[in-house]
Short mmCIF file of C-alpha atoms in Angstrom, two decimals:
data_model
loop_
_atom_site.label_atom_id
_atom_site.label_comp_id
_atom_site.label_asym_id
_atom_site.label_seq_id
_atom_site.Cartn_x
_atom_site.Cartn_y
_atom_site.Cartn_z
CA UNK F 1 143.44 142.32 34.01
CA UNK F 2 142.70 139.98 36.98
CA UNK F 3 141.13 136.80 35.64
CA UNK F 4 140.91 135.77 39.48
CA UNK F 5 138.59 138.75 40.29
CA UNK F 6 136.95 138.50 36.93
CA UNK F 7 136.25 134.84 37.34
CA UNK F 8 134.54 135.41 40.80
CA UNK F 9 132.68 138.40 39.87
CA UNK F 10 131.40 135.47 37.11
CA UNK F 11 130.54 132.93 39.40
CA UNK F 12 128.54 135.56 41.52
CA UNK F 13 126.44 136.70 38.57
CA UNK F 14 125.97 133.01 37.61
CA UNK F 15 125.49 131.46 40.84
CA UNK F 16 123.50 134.03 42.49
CA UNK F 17 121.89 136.36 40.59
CA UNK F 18 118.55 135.57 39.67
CA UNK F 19 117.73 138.81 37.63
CA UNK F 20 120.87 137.46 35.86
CA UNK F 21 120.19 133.74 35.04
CA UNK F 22 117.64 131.85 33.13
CA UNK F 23 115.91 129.28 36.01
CA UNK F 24 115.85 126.89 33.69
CA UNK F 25 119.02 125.85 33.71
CA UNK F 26 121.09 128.63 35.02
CA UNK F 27 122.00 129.78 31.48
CA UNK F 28 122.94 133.27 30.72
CA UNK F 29 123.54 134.79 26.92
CA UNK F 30 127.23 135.27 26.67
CA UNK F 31 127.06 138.29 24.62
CA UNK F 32 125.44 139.94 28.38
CA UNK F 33 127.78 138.22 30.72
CA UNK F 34 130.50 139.93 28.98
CA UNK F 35 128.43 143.50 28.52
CA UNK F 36 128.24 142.92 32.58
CA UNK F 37 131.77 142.27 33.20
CA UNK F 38 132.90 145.12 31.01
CA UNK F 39 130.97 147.37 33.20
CA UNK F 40 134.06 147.15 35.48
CA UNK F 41 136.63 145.54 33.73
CA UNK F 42 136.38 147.46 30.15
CA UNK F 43 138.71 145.81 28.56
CA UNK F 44 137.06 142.21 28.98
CA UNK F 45 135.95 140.16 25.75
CA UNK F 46 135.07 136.81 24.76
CA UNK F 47 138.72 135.38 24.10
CA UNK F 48 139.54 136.39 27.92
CA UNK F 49 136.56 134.45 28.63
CA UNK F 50 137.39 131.22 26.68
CA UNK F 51 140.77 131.73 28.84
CA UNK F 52 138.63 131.47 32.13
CA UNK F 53 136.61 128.95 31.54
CA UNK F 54 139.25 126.93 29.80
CA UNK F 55 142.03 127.33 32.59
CA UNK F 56 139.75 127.43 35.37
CA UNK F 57 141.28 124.20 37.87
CA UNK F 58 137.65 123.90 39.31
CA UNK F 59 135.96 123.63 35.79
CA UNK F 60 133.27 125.78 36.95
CA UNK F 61 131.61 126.47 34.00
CA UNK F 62 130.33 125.40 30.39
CA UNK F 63 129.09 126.79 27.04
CA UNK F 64 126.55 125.23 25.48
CA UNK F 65 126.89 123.30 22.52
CA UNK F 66 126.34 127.07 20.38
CA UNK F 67 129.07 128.78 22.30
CA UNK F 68 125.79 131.44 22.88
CA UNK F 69 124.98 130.81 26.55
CA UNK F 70 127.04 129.87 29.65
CA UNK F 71 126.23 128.75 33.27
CA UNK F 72 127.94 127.56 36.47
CA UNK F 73 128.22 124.10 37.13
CA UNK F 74 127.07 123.69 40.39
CA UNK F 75 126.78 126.18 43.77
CA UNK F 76 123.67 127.87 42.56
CA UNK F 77 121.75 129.79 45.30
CA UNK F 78 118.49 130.84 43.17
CA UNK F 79 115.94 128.94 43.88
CA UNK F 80 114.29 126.86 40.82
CA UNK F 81 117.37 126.66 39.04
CA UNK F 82 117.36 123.48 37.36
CA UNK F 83 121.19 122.41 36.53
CA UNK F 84 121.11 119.40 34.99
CA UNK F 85 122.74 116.86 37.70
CA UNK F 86 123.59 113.04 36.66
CA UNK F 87 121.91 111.16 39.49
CA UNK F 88 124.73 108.31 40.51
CA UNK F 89 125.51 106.21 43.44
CA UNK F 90 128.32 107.82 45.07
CA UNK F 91 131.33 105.86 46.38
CA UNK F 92 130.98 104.76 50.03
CA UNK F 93 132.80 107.57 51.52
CA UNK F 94 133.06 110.98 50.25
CA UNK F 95 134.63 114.34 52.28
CA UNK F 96 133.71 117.70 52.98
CA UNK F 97 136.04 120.41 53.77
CA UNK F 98 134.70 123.27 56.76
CA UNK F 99 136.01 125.44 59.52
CA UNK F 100 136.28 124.12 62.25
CA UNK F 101 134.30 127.21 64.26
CA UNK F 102 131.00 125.55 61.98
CA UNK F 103 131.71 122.01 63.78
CA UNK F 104 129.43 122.25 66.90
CA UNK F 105 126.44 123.56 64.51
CA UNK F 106 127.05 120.47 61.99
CA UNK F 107 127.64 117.83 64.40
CA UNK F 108 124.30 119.02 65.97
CA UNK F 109 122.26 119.64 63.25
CA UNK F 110 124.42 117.93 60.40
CA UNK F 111 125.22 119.67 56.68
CA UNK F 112 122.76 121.87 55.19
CA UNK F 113 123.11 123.51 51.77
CA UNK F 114 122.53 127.12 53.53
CA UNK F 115 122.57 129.54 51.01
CA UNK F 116 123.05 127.15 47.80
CA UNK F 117 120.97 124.13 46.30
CA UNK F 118 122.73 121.41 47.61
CA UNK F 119 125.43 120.66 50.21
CA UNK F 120 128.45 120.36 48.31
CA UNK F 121 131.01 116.96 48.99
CA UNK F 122 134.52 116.01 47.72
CA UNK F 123 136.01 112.60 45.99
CA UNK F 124 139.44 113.06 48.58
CA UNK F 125 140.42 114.32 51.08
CA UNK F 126 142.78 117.49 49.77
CA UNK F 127 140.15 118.79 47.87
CA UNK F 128 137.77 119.23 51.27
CA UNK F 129 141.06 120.30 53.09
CA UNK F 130 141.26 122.96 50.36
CA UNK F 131 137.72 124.18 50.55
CA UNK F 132 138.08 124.24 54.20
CA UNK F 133 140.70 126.46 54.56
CA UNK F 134 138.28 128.87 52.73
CA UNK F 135 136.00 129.50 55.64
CA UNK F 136 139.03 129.34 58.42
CA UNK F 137 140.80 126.58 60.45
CA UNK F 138 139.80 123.39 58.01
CA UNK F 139 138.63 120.07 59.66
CA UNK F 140 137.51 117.68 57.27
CA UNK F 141 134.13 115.67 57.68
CA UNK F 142 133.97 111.79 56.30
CA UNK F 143 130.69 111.34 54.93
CA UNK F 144 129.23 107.47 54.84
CA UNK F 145 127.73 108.31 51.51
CA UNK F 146 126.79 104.93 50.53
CA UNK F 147 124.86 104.10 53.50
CA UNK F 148 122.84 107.61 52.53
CA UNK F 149 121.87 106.42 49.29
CA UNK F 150 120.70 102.82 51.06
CA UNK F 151 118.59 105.13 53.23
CA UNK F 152 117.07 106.34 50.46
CA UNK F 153 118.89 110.27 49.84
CA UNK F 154 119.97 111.08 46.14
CA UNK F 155 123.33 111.86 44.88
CA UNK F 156 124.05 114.17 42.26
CA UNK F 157 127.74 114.49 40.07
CA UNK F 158 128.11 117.69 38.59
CA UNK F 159 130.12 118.30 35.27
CA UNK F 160 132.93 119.40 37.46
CA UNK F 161 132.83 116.46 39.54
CA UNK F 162 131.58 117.65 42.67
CA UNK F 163 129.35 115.33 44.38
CA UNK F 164 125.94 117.24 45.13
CA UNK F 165 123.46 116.38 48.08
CA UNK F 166 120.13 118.22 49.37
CA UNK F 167 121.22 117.47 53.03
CA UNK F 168 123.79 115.16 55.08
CA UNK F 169 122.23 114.01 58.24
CA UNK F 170 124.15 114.12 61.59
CA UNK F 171 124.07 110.33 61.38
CA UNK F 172 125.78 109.93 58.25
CA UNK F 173 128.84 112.26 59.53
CA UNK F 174 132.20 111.32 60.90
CA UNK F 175 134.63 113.76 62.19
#
């Protein structure tokens, strides 16, 4: 069994799938989740799940306190999902990792979340080299985060410890 494959095929359903997810929250019932994945990977059950979720180096997702229902963290694309987000000041600088064919567009227009909530950003610097390498050619954008919140844009820290903004402005961007 390929817990890679599995786990993306899980962040899809609980990311993106509104039929899927419960708005409030992005929950979904566990005992479906794994109905769903066992439509292609039969042999898939809750103890390969605790495995995933446990072992997963991104910590992208979290039971409940019941162990019944599980979501994604962050990277949502349904609109009206509510994740609850601790609203925090951010440090002064945080990163975010891109290819470097997206640079013109961003430098232009700055970071929008596209097809997700929020733009996602980075503590350091090897995590947004990381997630830039994703997408192609990584550069890595230095984001005066501080000076955001001063001009009055929220910051969000998922439970994974991804920094979460609804937009960075051009002005607010260094290459």
């Amino acid at each position: 069994m390929n817990l890679t494959r599995i786990s993306k095929r899980m962040s899809y359903l609980l990311r993106h799938n509104e039929n899927f997810i419960d708005k409030n929250g992005g929950w979904a019932k566990v005992s479906i989740l794994i109905n769903k994945i066992r439509e292609k990977y039969p042999d898939f059950n809750k103890e390969v799940l605790d495995e995933i979720v446990r072992t997963d180096a991104k910590m992208r997702y979290s039971y409940d306190e019941s162990g019944d229902w599980i979501r994604a963290n962050q990277g949502h694309s349904v609109p009206g999902v509510l994740v609850e987000l601790d609203k925090l000041s951010p440090p002064e600088i945080l990163y975010h990792g891109t290819a470097k064919r997206f640079l013109p567009s961003i430098m232009q227009q700055g970071l929008k979340p596209q097809s997700r909530l929020y733009v996602h950003l980075s503590w350091d610097y090897d995590t947004a080299v990381s997630v830039g390498k994703r997408h192609g050619e990584p550069v890595v954008l230095k984001i005066k985060a501080m000076e955001m919140q001063k001009a009055g844009y929220e910051f969000f820290l998922s439970k994974n410890k991804i920094w979460l903004t609804k937009e960075v402005p051009v002005e607010f961007l260094e290459e």
